[in-house]
Coordinates of C-alpha atoms in Angstrom, one line a residue:
Chain A
M1 CA 3.3 12.4 13.8
T2 CA 3.2 12.2 17.8
S3 CA 6.4 9.2 17.6
V4 CA 8.2 11.8 15.2
A5 CA 8.1 14.1 18.3
T6 CA 8.8 12.0 21.2
K7 CA 11.6 10.8 18.4
M8 CA 13.4 13.7 18.5
D9 CA 12.7 15.1 22.2
S10 CA 14.6 12.3 23.3
L11 CA 17.4 12.6 21.2
A12 CA 17.2 16.4 21.9
R13 CA 17.6 16.4 25.6
P14 CA 20.3 14.0 26.5
A15 CA 22.7 16.3 28.4
Q16 CA 20.9 16.5 31.2
R17 CA 21.2 12.5 32.8
R18 CA 22.9 10.4 34.1
G19 CA 24.9 7.5 32.5
L20 CA 24.8 7.3 28.5
S21 CA 23.4 10.1 26.5
D22 CA 20.6 8.8 24.0
L23 CA 22.7 9.3 21.4
G24 CA 25.7 7.0 23.0
I25 CA 23.1 4.2 23.6
R26 CA 21.9 4.2 20.0
N27 CA 25.2 4.0 18.7
L28 CA 26.7 1.6 20.9
F29 CA 23.6 -0.9 20.2
I30 CA 23.6 -0.6 16.3
I31 CA 27.1 0.0 15.5
P32 CA 28.6 -3.4 16.5
T33 CA 25.9 -5.3 14.6
V34 CA 26.4 -3.0 11.5
L35 CA 30.3 -3.8 11.8
F36 CA 29.7 -7.5 12.5
L37 CA 27.6 -8.1 9.3
I38 CA 30.6 -5.7 7.5
V39 CA 33.5 -7.7 8.6
F40 CA 32.0 -11.2 8.7
N41 CA 29.4 -10.7 5.1
I42 CA 30.8 -7.6 3.0
F43 CA 34.3 -7.8 3.4
P44 CA 34.3 -11.8 2.4
L45 CA 32.5 -10.6 -0.5
I46 CA 35.1 -7.9 -1.3
Y47 CA 38.0 -10.5 -0.7
S48 CA 36.2 -12.6 -3.3
L49 CA 35.5 -10.1 -5.5
G50 CA 39.6 -10.0 -5.8
Y51 CA 40.3 -13.1 -6.5
S52 CA 37.1 -13.7 -9.3
F53 CA 39.9 -11.7 -11.3
T54 CA 42.9 -14.4 -11.1
D55 CA 43.6 -17.8 -11.5
F56 CA 44.1 -18.3 -8.2
S57 CA 43.8 -22.1 -6.8
A58 CA 43.3 -22.3 -3.1
S59 CA 44.9 -26.2 -2.7
A60 CA 47.8 -25.2 -5.3
N61 CA 51.1 -22.7 -3.6
A62 CA 51.2 -20.7 -6.3
P63 CA 50.3 -17.2 -6.1
A64 CA 47.3 -15.9 -7.8
N65 CA 47.9 -14.3 -11.0
F66 CA 45.6 -11.2 -12.5
V67 CA 43.9 -12.8 -15.3
G68 CA 41.6 -9.8 -16.2
L69 CA 37.9 -11.0 -17.1
R70 CA 39.1 -13.9 -18.3
N71 CA 36.9 -16.0 -15.7
Y72 CA 33.7 -14.3 -16.4
R73 CA 34.4 -14.2 -20.1
E74 CA 35.0 -18.5 -20.0
L75 CA 32.1 -18.6 -17.2
L76 CA 29.4 -17.0 -19.3
G77 CA 30.6 -18.8 -22.7
D78 CA 30.8 -22.5 -20.8
E79 CA 27.6 -24.8 -22.0
N80 CA 28.2 -26.7 -18.9
I81 CA 27.3 -23.7 -16.6
W82 CA 24.7 -22.7 -18.8
A83 CA 23.2 -26.3 -18.2
N84 CA 23.5 -25.9 -14.3
F85 CA 21.1 -23.3 -14.9
V86 CA 18.8 -24.3 -16.5
I87 CA 18.7 -27.7 -14.3
T88 CA 18.2 -25.1 -11.0
A89 CA 15.5 -23.7 -13.3
K90 CA 14.2 -26.2 -13.7
Y91 CA 14.3 -27.9 -10.0
V92 CA 13.1 -23.7 -9.0
I93 CA 9.6 -24.5 -11.5
I94 CA 9.1 -27.8 -10.2
S95 CA 9.4 -27.5 -6.9
V96 CA 7.8 -24.0 -6.0
S97 CA 4.6 -24.6 -8.4
G98 CA 4.6 -27.9 -6.4
Q99 CA 5.1 -25.9 -3.1
M100 CA 2.0 -23.1 -4.3
I101 CA -0.4 -25.7 -5.4
V102 CA 0.4 -28.3 -2.4
G103 CA 0.1 -25.2 0.1
F104 CA -2.6 -23.8 -1.2
G105 CA -4.8 -26.5 -1.0
L106 CA -3.9 -27.7 1.9
A107 CA -4.7 -24.3 3.3
L108 CA -8.1 -24.5 1.7
L109 CA -8.7 -27.6 3.3
L110 CA -7.7 -26.3 6.7
N111 CA -9.8 -23.1 6.5
R112 CA -12.5 -24.2 8.6
T113 CA -13.4 -25.2 12.0
F114 CA -12.9 -28.8 13.0
P115 CA -11.4 -30.5 16.2
M116 CA -7.8 -30.4 17.1
K117 CA -7.4 -28.3 14.5
G118 CA -4.2 -26.0 16.1
L119 CA -2.5 -29.8 16.9
V120 CA -3.2 -31.2 13.1
T121 CA -2.0 -27.1 11.3
T122 CA 1.4 -28.0 13.7
L123 CA 2.0 -31.1 12.5
L124 CA 2.0 -30.8 9.3
L125 CA 4.3 -27.9 9.6
L126 CA 7.5 -30.0 11.1
P127 CA 8.6 -31.2 8.0
M128 CA 10.2 -27.2 7.4
M129 CA 11.6 -26.9 10.7
M130 CA 13.8 -29.6 9.8
S131 CA 17.5 -29.7 8.5
A132 CA 17.5 -30.0 4.3
A133 CA 20.5 -32.7 4.9
V134 CA 18.9 -35.0 6.9
V135 CA 15.3 -35.0 5.4
G136 CA 17.5 -35.5 2.3
L137 CA 18.7 -38.3 3.3
F138 CA 16.2 -40.1 5.4
W139 CA 14.2 -39.5 1.7
K140 CA 16.7 -41.9 0.2
L141 CA 15.2 -44.9 2.7
L142 CA 12.2 -43.7 1.1
Y143 CA 13.4 -43.8 -2.2
D144 CA 15.2 -47.2 -2.3
P145 CA 14.3 -49.0 -5.6
S146 CA 14.5 -52.4 -4.0
W147 CA 12.4 -51.7 -0.3
G148 CA 11.8 -48.1 -0.2
I149 CA 8.0 -47.3 1.0
I150 CA 7.3 -45.4 -2.4
N151 CA 7.4 -47.5 -4.3
Y152 CA 6.1 -50.0 -2.7
A153 CA 2.8 -47.8 -1.7
L154 CA 2.8 -46.5 -5.0
G155 CA 3.4 -49.9 -6.8
L156 CA 6.2 -49.0 -9.0
G157 CA 8.3 -52.6 -8.3
D158 CA 12.0 -50.9 -8.4
F159 CA 11.8 -48.4 -10.2
A160 CA 14.5 -46.2 -9.2
W161 CA 14.0 -42.9 -8.4
L162 CA 17.8 -41.3 -7.1
S163 CA 19.9 -43.2 -9.2
N164 CA 17.5 -42.6 -13.1
P165 CA 19.1 -39.2 -14.6
D166 CA 15.2 -38.6 -15.9
A167 CA 13.6 -38.7 -12.0
A168 CA 15.9 -38.1 -10.1
L169 CA 15.4 -34.4 -10.5
F170 CA 11.6 -34.6 -9.6
A171 CA 12.5 -36.9 -6.8
I172 CA 13.9 -34.4 -5.0
A173 CA 11.7 -31.8 -6.2
I174 CA 9.1 -34.2 -4.5
T175 CA 11.0 -33.8 -1.0
D176 CA 11.7 -30.1 -1.2
I177 CA 7.7 -30.1 -1.8
W178 CA 7.0 -31.9 1.3
M179 CA 9.4 -30.0 2.9
W180 CA 7.7 -26.4 2.1
A181 CA 4.7 -26.8 1.0
P182 CA 3.9 -26.4 5.2
F183 CA 5.2 -22.9 4.2
V184 CA 2.9 -21.9 1.8
M185 CA 0.4 -23.1 3.8
L186 CA 1.1 -21.3 6.7
L187 CA 1.1 -18.0 4.9
S188 CA -2.1 -18.9 2.8
L189 CA -4.2 -19.9 5.8
A190 CA -2.9 -15.8 7.4
G191 CA -4.1 -14.8 4.4
L192 CA -7.7 -16.9 4.1
S193 CA -8.0 -15.9 7.5
A194 CA -8.0 -12.2 6.8
V195 CA -10.8 -12.5 4.4
P196 CA -13.9 -10.6 5.7
K197 CA -16.8 -13.1 6.5
Y198 CA -19.4 -10.3 5.1
L199 CA -18.0 -11.0 1.7
Y200 CA -18.8 -14.4 1.5
E201 CA -21.8 -13.6 3.1
A202 CA -23.1 -11.0 0.6
A203 CA -22.1 -13.8 -1.9
A204 CA -24.3 -16.3 -0.7
I205 CA -27.3 -13.7 -0.6
D206 CA -26.3 -13.3 -4.5
R207 CA -26.3 -16.9 -4.7
A208 CA -22.6 -16.7 -5.8
G209 CA -21.1 -19.9 -7.1
T210 CA -18.7 -21.7 -5.4
W211 CA -15.9 -21.3 -8.2
Y212 CA -17.3 -17.5 -8.9
T213 CA -16.5 -16.9 -5.0
F214 CA -13.5 -18.4 -4.8
R215 CA -12.6 -16.6 -8.1
R216 CA -14.0 -12.8 -7.3
I217 CA -13.3 -12.4 -3.8
T218 CA -11.0 -15.8 -2.2
L219 CA -8.2 -15.2 -4.7
P220 CA -7.9 -11.5 -5.1
L221 CA -7.6 -10.8 -1.3
V222 CA -5.4 -13.7 -0.6
A223 CA -2.8 -13.1 -3.7
P224 CA -0.7 -10.2 -2.3
I225 CA 0.4 -13.3 0.6
L226 CA 0.6 -15.9 -1.8
L227 CA 2.9 -13.6 -3.8
I228 CA 5.5 -13.3 -1.0
A229 CA 5.3 -16.9 -0.5
L230 CA 6.4 -17.3 -4.0
I231 CA 8.8 -15.0 -4.1
F232 CA 11.1 -16.1 -0.9
R233 CA 10.4 -20.1 -2.1
T234 CA 12.0 -19.0 -5.3
M235 CA 15.0 -17.0 -3.9
E236 CA 15.3 -19.9 -1.6
A237 CA 15.1 -22.8 -4.3
F238 CA 17.4 -21.0 -6.4
K239 CA 20.3 -21.5 -3.7
T240 CA 19.4 -25.1 -3.0
F241 CA 22.6 -27.0 -2.2
D242 CA 21.9 -29.4 1.1
I243 CA 18.7 -31.5 -0.5
A244 CA 20.3 -31.7 -4.1
Y245 CA 23.8 -32.9 -2.5
I246 CA 22.6 -34.8 -0.4
M247 CA 19.8 -37.0 -2.3
S248 CA 21.5 -37.6 -6.0
T249 CA 25.1 -37.0 -7.5
Q250 CA 23.4 -37.3 -11.5
P251 CA 24.8 -34.7 -13.5
T252 CA 21.1 -34.3 -14.0
T253 CA 20.8 -32.8 -10.5
E254 CA 23.6 -30.4 -10.5
V255 CA 22.3 -27.4 -9.7
I256 CA 24.4 -24.0 -9.8
A257 CA 25.0 -24.1 -5.6
I258 CA 26.3 -27.7 -6.3
R259 CA 27.9 -26.6 -9.5
L260 CA 30.0 -24.2 -7.5
Y261 CA 30.8 -26.4 -4.3
K262 CA 32.5 -28.8 -6.6
Q263 CA 34.5 -25.7 -8.0
A264 CA 35.1 -24.5 -5.4
F265 CA 36.2 -27.0 -3.1
Q266 CA 36.8 -30.5 -5.0
Q267 CA 38.7 -28.8 -8.1
W268 CA 39.8 -25.9 -5.7
D269 CA 39.4 -23.3 -9.2
T270 CA 39.0 -20.4 -6.7
G271 CA 39.9 -17.8 -8.7
K272 CA 37.0 -19.2 -10.9
S273 CA 34.7 -19.8 -8.5
C274 CA 34.8 -16.9 -7.2
A275 CA 33.2 -15.0 -10.1
L276 CA 30.7 -17.8 -10.4
A277 CA 29.7 -16.9 -6.9
Y278 CA 29.4 -13.4 -8.0
I279 CA 27.2 -14.2 -11.1
V280 CA 25.0 -15.9 -8.8
L281 CA 25.1 -13.4 -6.1
I282 CA 24.2 -10.8 -8.7
M283 CA 21.2 -13.3 -9.3
V284 CA 20.0 -13.6 -5.8
L285 CA 20.3 -9.8 -5.0
A286 CA 17.7 -9.1 -7.8
I287 CA 15.3 -11.5 -6.9
T288 CA 16.3 -10.0 -2.9
N289 CA 14.9 -6.6 -4.1
I290 CA 11.7 -7.6 -5.6
Y291 CA 10.9 -9.5 -2.4
V292 CA 12.2 -6.9 0.3
K293 CA 10.1 -4.1 -2.2
Y294 CA 7.5 -6.5 -2.2
L295 CA 7.5 -7.1 2.1
N296 CA 8.0 -3.7 2.8
K297 CA 4.3 -2.7 0.5
V298 CA 2.6 -5.5 2.2
K299 CA 3.2 -4.1 5.6
E300 CA 2.3 -0.7 4.6
R301 CA -1.7 -2.1 4.1
Chain B
M1 CA -33.9 -24.0 -0.4
A2 CA -31.7 -22.6 2.4
A3 CA -31.8 -25.9 4.2
V4 CA -30.6 -27.2 0.8
K5 CA -27.5 -24.7 0.7
S6 CA -26.7 -25.4 3.9
S7 CA -26.7 -29.3 3.9
G8 CA -24.4 -28.9 0.9
R9 CA -22.1 -26.5 2.5
A10 CA -22.2 -29.2 5.6
A11 CA -20.9 -31.9 3.1
V12 CA -18.6 -30.3 1.7
N13 CA -16.7 -29.6 4.8
R14 CA -17.1 -32.8 5.9
L15 CA -14.9 -33.7 2.9
A16 CA -12.7 -31.3 3.5
V17 CA -12.3 -32.9 6.9
V18 CA -12.0 -36.2 5.2
G19 CA -8.9 -34.4 3.0
V20 CA -7.3 -32.9 5.9
I21 CA -7.3 -36.3 7.5
I22 CA -5.6 -38.0 4.4
A23 CA -3.3 -35.1 4.0
T24 CA -1.9 -35.0 7.4
L25 CA -1.3 -39.4 7.0
I26 CA 0.6 -38.6 3.8
F27 CA 2.8 -35.7 5.3
L28 CA 3.6 -37.2 8.7
A29 CA 4.1 -40.9 6.7
P30 CA 8.2 -40.0 5.8
I31 CA 8.5 -39.0 9.7
Y32 CA 6.4 -41.7 11.1
W33 CA 8.6 -44.2 8.7
I34 CA 12.1 -42.4 10.3
A35 CA 11.4 -42.8 13.6
S36 CA 10.1 -46.6 13.5
T37 CA 12.7 -47.6 12.0
A38 CA 15.1 -46.3 14.3
F39 CA 12.9 -48.8 16.6
K40 CA 13.6 -52.0 14.4
P41 CA 15.6 -54.6 14.6
R42 CA 17.8 -54.6 12.0
A43 CA 16.8 -57.8 10.2
L44 CA 13.1 -56.0 9.9
A45 CA 14.2 -52.3 8.6
T46 CA 14.5 -52.8 4.9
T47 CA 12.4 -56.1 4.1
V48 CA 9.8 -56.1 1.3
P49 CA 7.1 -55.7 1.7
P50 CA 7.9 -53.2 4.3
T51 CA 7.0 -54.1 8.2
V52 CA 4.9 -52.2 10.2
L53 CA 4.0 -54.2 13.1
F54 CA 6.9 -55.2 14.9
Q55 CA 8.6 -55.5 18.6
P56 CA 10.5 -52.1 19.2
E57 CA 13.7 -52.1 20.7
I58 CA 16.7 -49.7 21.5
T59 CA 19.2 -51.4 19.7
S60 CA 20.2 -49.4 17.2
F61 CA 20.1 -46.1 19.5
I62 CA 23.1 -48.1 21.5
K63 CA 24.8 -49.0 18.5
L64 CA 24.8 -45.0 17.3
F65 CA 26.6 -44.3 20.5
V66 CA 29.7 -47.1 20.7
K67 CA 32.2 -48.1 18.4
R68 CA 31.6 -51.6 17.3
V69 CA 33.5 -54.3 15.0
Q70 CA 32.0 -57.4 13.3
M71 CA 32.8 -60.5 14.9
N72 CA 34.1 -63.3 13.4
K73 CA 32.7 -66.2 15.5
A74 CA 30.0 -66.6 17.9
V75 CA 30.4 -64.9 21.2
D76 CA 32.1 -67.0 23.8
P77 CA 28.9 -67.9 26.5
A78 CA 31.0 -66.9 29.4
T79 CA 31.8 -63.7 28.0
Y80 CA 28.0 -63.1 27.1
A81 CA 26.7 -63.6 30.4
A82 CA 29.2 -61.1 32.2
A83 CA 28.6 -58.4 29.7
P84 CA 25.8 -55.8 30.4
W85 CA 22.8 -55.9 29.0
W86 CA 23.4 -53.4 26.4
E87 CA 26.1 -54.8 25.7
Q88 CA 24.3 -57.9 25.2
R89 CA 22.3 -56.4 22.4
I90 CA 25.2 -56.0 20.1
M91 CA 26.8 -59.2 20.5
D92 CA 23.1 -60.3 19.6
N93 CA 23.8 -58.8 16.1
G94 CA 27.4 -60.8 15.8
E95 CA 29.2 -57.7 16.8
R96 CA 31.3 -56.3 19.5
V97 CA 32.0 -53.3 21.7
L98 CA 35.8 -51.7 21.0
R99 CA 37.4 -50.6 24.3
T100 CA 40.3 -48.8 25.3
G101 CA 41.3 -50.7 28.6
D102 CA 38.0 -50.7 30.6
N103 CA 36.3 -47.4 28.7
V104 CA 33.8 -48.6 25.7
Q105 CA 35.1 -46.2 22.8
L106 CA 32.3 -44.2 21.8
S107 CA 31.2 -43.7 18.2
G108 CA 31.4 -40.1 16.7
Y109 CA 27.7 -39.4 17.3
P110 CA 27.6 -38.3 20.7
S111 CA 30.6 -35.9 19.9
R112 CA 28.7 -34.4 16.7
F113 CA 26.0 -34.0 18.8
M114 CA 27.3 -32.1 21.7
N115 CA 29.3 -30.2 19.1
S116 CA 25.6 -29.1 17.5
L117 CA 24.7 -28.3 20.3
I118 CA 27.5 -25.9 21.9
I119 CA 27.7 -24.4 18.9
A120 CA 23.5 -23.6 18.1
I121 CA 23.5 -22.3 21.7
T122 CA 26.4 -20.1 21.9
S123 CA 25.9 -18.6 17.7
T124 CA 22.3 -18.3 19.2
V125 CA 23.0 -16.5 22.7
L126 CA 25.1 -13.6 20.7
A127 CA 22.7 -13.5 17.8
V128 CA 19.9 -12.9 20.2
G129 CA 21.7 -10.6 22.2
M130 CA 23.0 -8.4 19.7
G131 CA 19.7 -8.4 17.4
T132 CA 17.7 -6.9 20.7
F133 CA 19.8 -3.9 21.5
T134 CA 20.1 -3.5 17.9
A135 CA 16.4 -4.1 17.2
Y136 CA 15.8 -1.0 20.0
G137 CA 18.0 1.3 18.8
F138 CA 16.3 1.5 15.4
S139 CA 12.6 1.1 17.4
R140 CA 12.9 3.8 19.5
F141 CA 15.3 6.5 17.9
R142 CA 15.7 8.4 14.5
V143 CA 18.6 6.7 12.3
K144 CA 19.8 8.2 9.3
G145 CA 18.9 6.2 6.4
E146 CA 17.6 3.6 8.6
A147 CA 15.2 1.7 5.7
D148 CA 18.4 1.1 3.9
L149 CA 20.8 0.3 6.8
L150 CA 17.7 -2.4 7.7
F151 CA 17.2 -3.8 3.9
F152 CA 21.3 -4.0 4.1
I153 CA 21.1 -5.8 7.5
L154 CA 18.5 -8.2 5.8
S155 CA 20.7 -8.9 2.7
T156 CA 22.9 -10.7 4.8
R157 CA 20.7 -13.6 5.6
M158 CA 19.7 -13.9 1.4
L159 CA 23.7 -14.4 0.3
P160 CA 23.7 -17.8 -0.5
P161 CA 25.7 -20.0 2.1
I162 CA 28.5 -21.5 -0.5
V163 CA 28.8 -17.5 -2.2
V164 CA 30.0 -16.7 1.7
A165 CA 31.7 -19.8 2.2
I166 CA 34.6 -19.6 -0.3
P167 CA 36.0 -16.5 0.8
M168 CA 35.2 -17.5 4.7
F169 CA 37.5 -20.5 3.9
L170 CA 40.0 -19.0 2.7
M171 CA 40.2 -16.0 5.7
Y172 CA 39.7 -19.1 8.2
R173 CA 42.5 -20.9 6.6
A174 CA 44.8 -17.6 6.9
V175 CA 43.9 -17.4 10.9
G176 CA 43.6 -21.1 11.5
L177 CA 39.5 -21.1 12.5
T178 CA 38.4 -24.2 9.9
D179 CA 37.6 -26.7 12.1
T180 CA 37.0 -24.7 15.2
H181 CA 33.7 -24.2 17.5
I182 CA 34.7 -20.3 17.2
G183 CA 35.0 -20.5 13.4
L184 CA 31.3 -22.0 13.0
I185 CA 29.9 -20.2 15.8
I186 CA 31.2 -16.4 13.8
L187 CA 29.7 -17.6 11.1
Y188 CA 25.9 -18.9 12.5
I189 CA 26.3 -15.3 14.3
A190 CA 26.8 -13.7 11.0
F191 CA 24.0 -15.8 9.4
N192 CA 21.3 -15.2 12.1
L193 CA 21.9 -11.5 13.3
S194 CA 20.0 -10.0 10.5
F195 CA 17.5 -12.3 11.4
S196 CA 16.8 -11.2 14.4
V197 CA 17.3 -7.8 14.3
W198 CA 14.0 -7.8 11.9
L199 CA 12.0 -10.2 14.2
M200 CA 13.0 -8.3 17.5
K201 CA 12.3 -4.9 16.1
G202 CA 8.8 -6.0 15.2
F203 CA 8.2 -7.1 18.8
M204 CA 10.1 -3.7 20.4
D205 CA 7.9 -1.3 18.1
E206 CA 4.5 -3.3 19.7
I207 CA 6.1 -2.5 23.4
P208 CA 4.3 0.9 24.1
K209 CA 6.8 3.8 24.2
E210 CA 5.2 5.3 27.1
Y211 CA 6.4 2.5 29.5
E212 CA 10.1 3.5 28.9
E213 CA 9.0 7.3 28.9
A214 CA 7.2 6.7 32.6
A215 CA 10.3 5.6 33.9
L216 CA 12.6 8.0 32.1
V217 CA 10.1 10.7 34.1
D218 CA 11.0 8.8 37.1
G219 CA 14.2 8.9 36.9
Y220 CA 16.0 5.6 35.6
T221 CA 18.5 6.4 33.2
R222 CA 17.7 5.2 29.2
M223 CA 20.1 1.9 30.3
Q224 CA 17.9 1.0 33.0
A225 CA 14.7 1.7 31.3
F226 CA 16.2 -0.7 28.8
F227 CA 17.2 -3.5 31.1
K228 CA 14.2 -3.3 33.6
I229 CA 11.4 -1.9 31.7
V230 CA 12.0 -3.1 27.9
L231 CA 13.9 -6.0 28.3
P232 CA 10.9 -8.1 30.5
E233 CA 8.3 -6.6 27.9
A234 CA 9.7 -8.6 25.2
A235 CA 11.1 -11.8 27.1
T236 CA 8.4 -13.4 24.9
G237 CA 9.6 -11.9 21.6
I238 CA 13.2 -12.7 22.7
A239 CA 12.7 -16.2 23.3
A240 CA 10.9 -17.1 20.2
T241 CA 13.5 -15.4 18.2
A242 CA 15.8 -17.4 19.9
V243 CA 14.4 -20.5 19.3
F244 CA 13.9 -19.7 15.5
C245 CA 17.8 -19.3 15.6
F246 CA 18.5 -22.0 17.6
I247 CA 16.4 -24.1 14.6
T248 CA 18.5 -22.5 11.7
A249 CA 21.7 -23.2 14.0
W250 CA 21.2 -26.7 14.4
N251 CA 19.8 -27.6 11.0
E252 CA 22.8 -25.7 8.9
Y253 CA 24.5 -27.7 6.6
A254 CA 27.1 -25.9 3.9
F255 CA 29.1 -24.3 5.8
A256 CA 30.1 -26.9 8.4
L257 CA 30.0 -29.2 5.6
I258 CA 33.1 -26.7 4.4
M259 CA 34.5 -25.2 7.5
T260 CA 34.8 -28.3 9.1
N261 CA 35.7 -32.1 9.0
R262 CA 36.3 -33.6 12.6
R263 CA 36.9 -32.1 15.6
A264 CA 34.0 -29.4 15.6
Q265 CA 31.6 -31.0 13.4
T266 CA 28.1 -30.7 13.6
A267 CA 25.6 -33.7 13.0
P268 CA 24.2 -32.7 9.9
P269 CA 27.2 -33.3 7.6
F270 CA 28.0 -36.3 10.1
I271 CA 24.5 -37.8 9.6
P272 CA 24.4 -38.7 6.0
S273 CA 28.8 -39.5 6.2
Q274 CA 27.0 -42.4 8.0
L275 CA 25.7 -43.8 4.5
G276 CA 29.2 -44.6 3.5
S277 CA 30.0 -47.6 1.1
G278 CA 28.8 -51.4 1.3
L279 CA 25.8 -52.0 3.1
P280 CA 24.5 -49.2 5.2
D281 CA 22.8 -49.9 8.6
W282 CA 19.6 -48.2 8.2
T283 CA 17.9 -48.8 11.7
V284 CA 21.8 -47.1 13.2
I285 CA 20.9 -44.2 10.5
A286 CA 17.4 -43.9 11.5
A287 CA 18.2 -43.5 15.3
G288 CA 20.9 -40.7 14.4
T289 CA 18.1 -38.6 12.4
F290 CA 15.5 -39.5 15.3
L291 CA 17.3 -37.8 18.5
F292 CA 18.4 -34.8 15.8
L293 CA 15.2 -34.1 15.0
L294 CA 13.6 -34.7 18.0
P295 CA 14.6 -31.2 19.8
V296 CA 13.3 -29.6 16.6
A297 CA 9.8 -31.1 17.0
I298 CA 9.7 -30.3 20.7
F299 CA 10.4 -26.6 19.4
T300 CA 8.2 -26.4 16.5
F301 CA 5.5 -26.7 19.2
A302 CA 6.4 -24.6 21.5
L303 CA 6.8 -22.1 19.0
R304 CA 3.8 -22.9 17.1
G305 CA 2.3 -19.3 17.6
H306 CA 5.2 -17.7 16.7
L307 CA 6.0 -19.3 13.8
L308 CA 4.0 -17.5 10.4
R309 CA 6.0 -14.2 11.9
G310 CA 9.2 -16.2 12.2
V311 CA 9.0 -17.3 8.7
T312 CA 8.2 -13.9 7.2
F313 CA 11.3 -12.2 9.5
G314 CA 8.4 -10.4 11.5
A315 CA 6.8 -8.6 8.0
I316 CA 2.9 -10.5 9.0
R317 CA 1.9 -10.9 12.3
K318 CA -1.1 -12.4 11.9

């Protein structure tokens, strides 16, 4: 209540001051950012919405012809595009569930006091701070069929991870899990440390078993933060481009972002790629909407 | 009974710590491997079984920075003796350094690294600057439709880069901004601005309003209060936000791949392109990767107290 009062208050008496009024400062501080984002994010999207109804090709000199909804109709009826979406879904499921399991598992292990805990936690977080393109590149060294350390360590002989159509998507997902399990771990650790100690003490007094305590106390209290991690990672995995593009050229790893890139910048099928971009965009916005609603809910707690 | 229980718990604890140690070793193995490959002689980089113990050398870093070609015959001993030590290391590998006149020709790496630095630093300064002002505006004043505006700002961050890249490429081509530093800088500002607003708003909300109000009563203008009272208070937050924005811009791949090819190309699209065809020299690629990852690793340690907040856009503050 007091904060509202001060806000109104400071807006109500700008005139008596030297310099800019509060209203002026507010506008000066906020409007440039909003304009910048409109010019460089929203305007391009409107621009490409226009192109999505044409047969425009950025490599040809021909003017764009209006083709109505043909691009959208063709895309939605194209089995290959659906195959790309299926690959993307598979990738999202494998890699996000892997990240959740590994990340939460690591958090459970770390959730106690031991020497050098801070250092160990930070070391474990390193992968997620790295460039996905460069991570993909050096995992190619690790996955090499003839001299990679992964095959050597696991005794797999010359198993070709990345050039095997069935294994490639898993190989990329494993790399993604390595990279992003630390993210889930970081969030889970915050969730775990927020569980009040007295609940565990009470459970111990009641002689509750470890599994029972975990299922009835730990899990429900950490669930909201795990859900944030899940939605955020799903959204990011759905957009995956770098890591898959660098690691494999197999058709079985062609996630939707790679399909879009090839259509736009290799086949120069600009009009149709704009339409595909819109289909992807709508899906991403749907996930984002869920995410932000959820973030706000958690923030209110 | 109690003793049994607590010794059981201690055993679980010890087992968990062993688990932590094993997990940490597994997680760090890939990083260790790429780092150690950077310091290996080329012949030991791709051996079966993998070479773990070796005499570290920096030849790969020298090779990373200069342009060189394979020599077709053995080097003349007099030339070898006259060459500086670093050039001898390259000659040891049966290669020679290319020169124009007396100047050593540099490889593509140093210029890409510089491009990455220039673009990441400039875009970070601008994105964090604008973000700090905007965050203050949202934090201290009443804004009509504040929640919607903030959602709009966040949603720009969620756009898949490829989706934005198609129209941006067409627009950049029309105005001649493809393969320019300024072109990538603008894209990275747009990408980081929303993050910077959200994170800085969290930091601004934590600074008590009473500080500025006291200053306003003392006759400061709002602007003076902002620069002299609020900004110093927000310094830690600004630094943390800046490091996050820097890392994002430093790591970015898709926009750089699409918008640049030479002049303004950054390191992420360049390093994988070294793989090329034929037999790659993994020690050189590893050296390039090592130098590229080093700043990020250092920053991660510097940021460790703010990581959680950063990756959740300021939603979870611990």
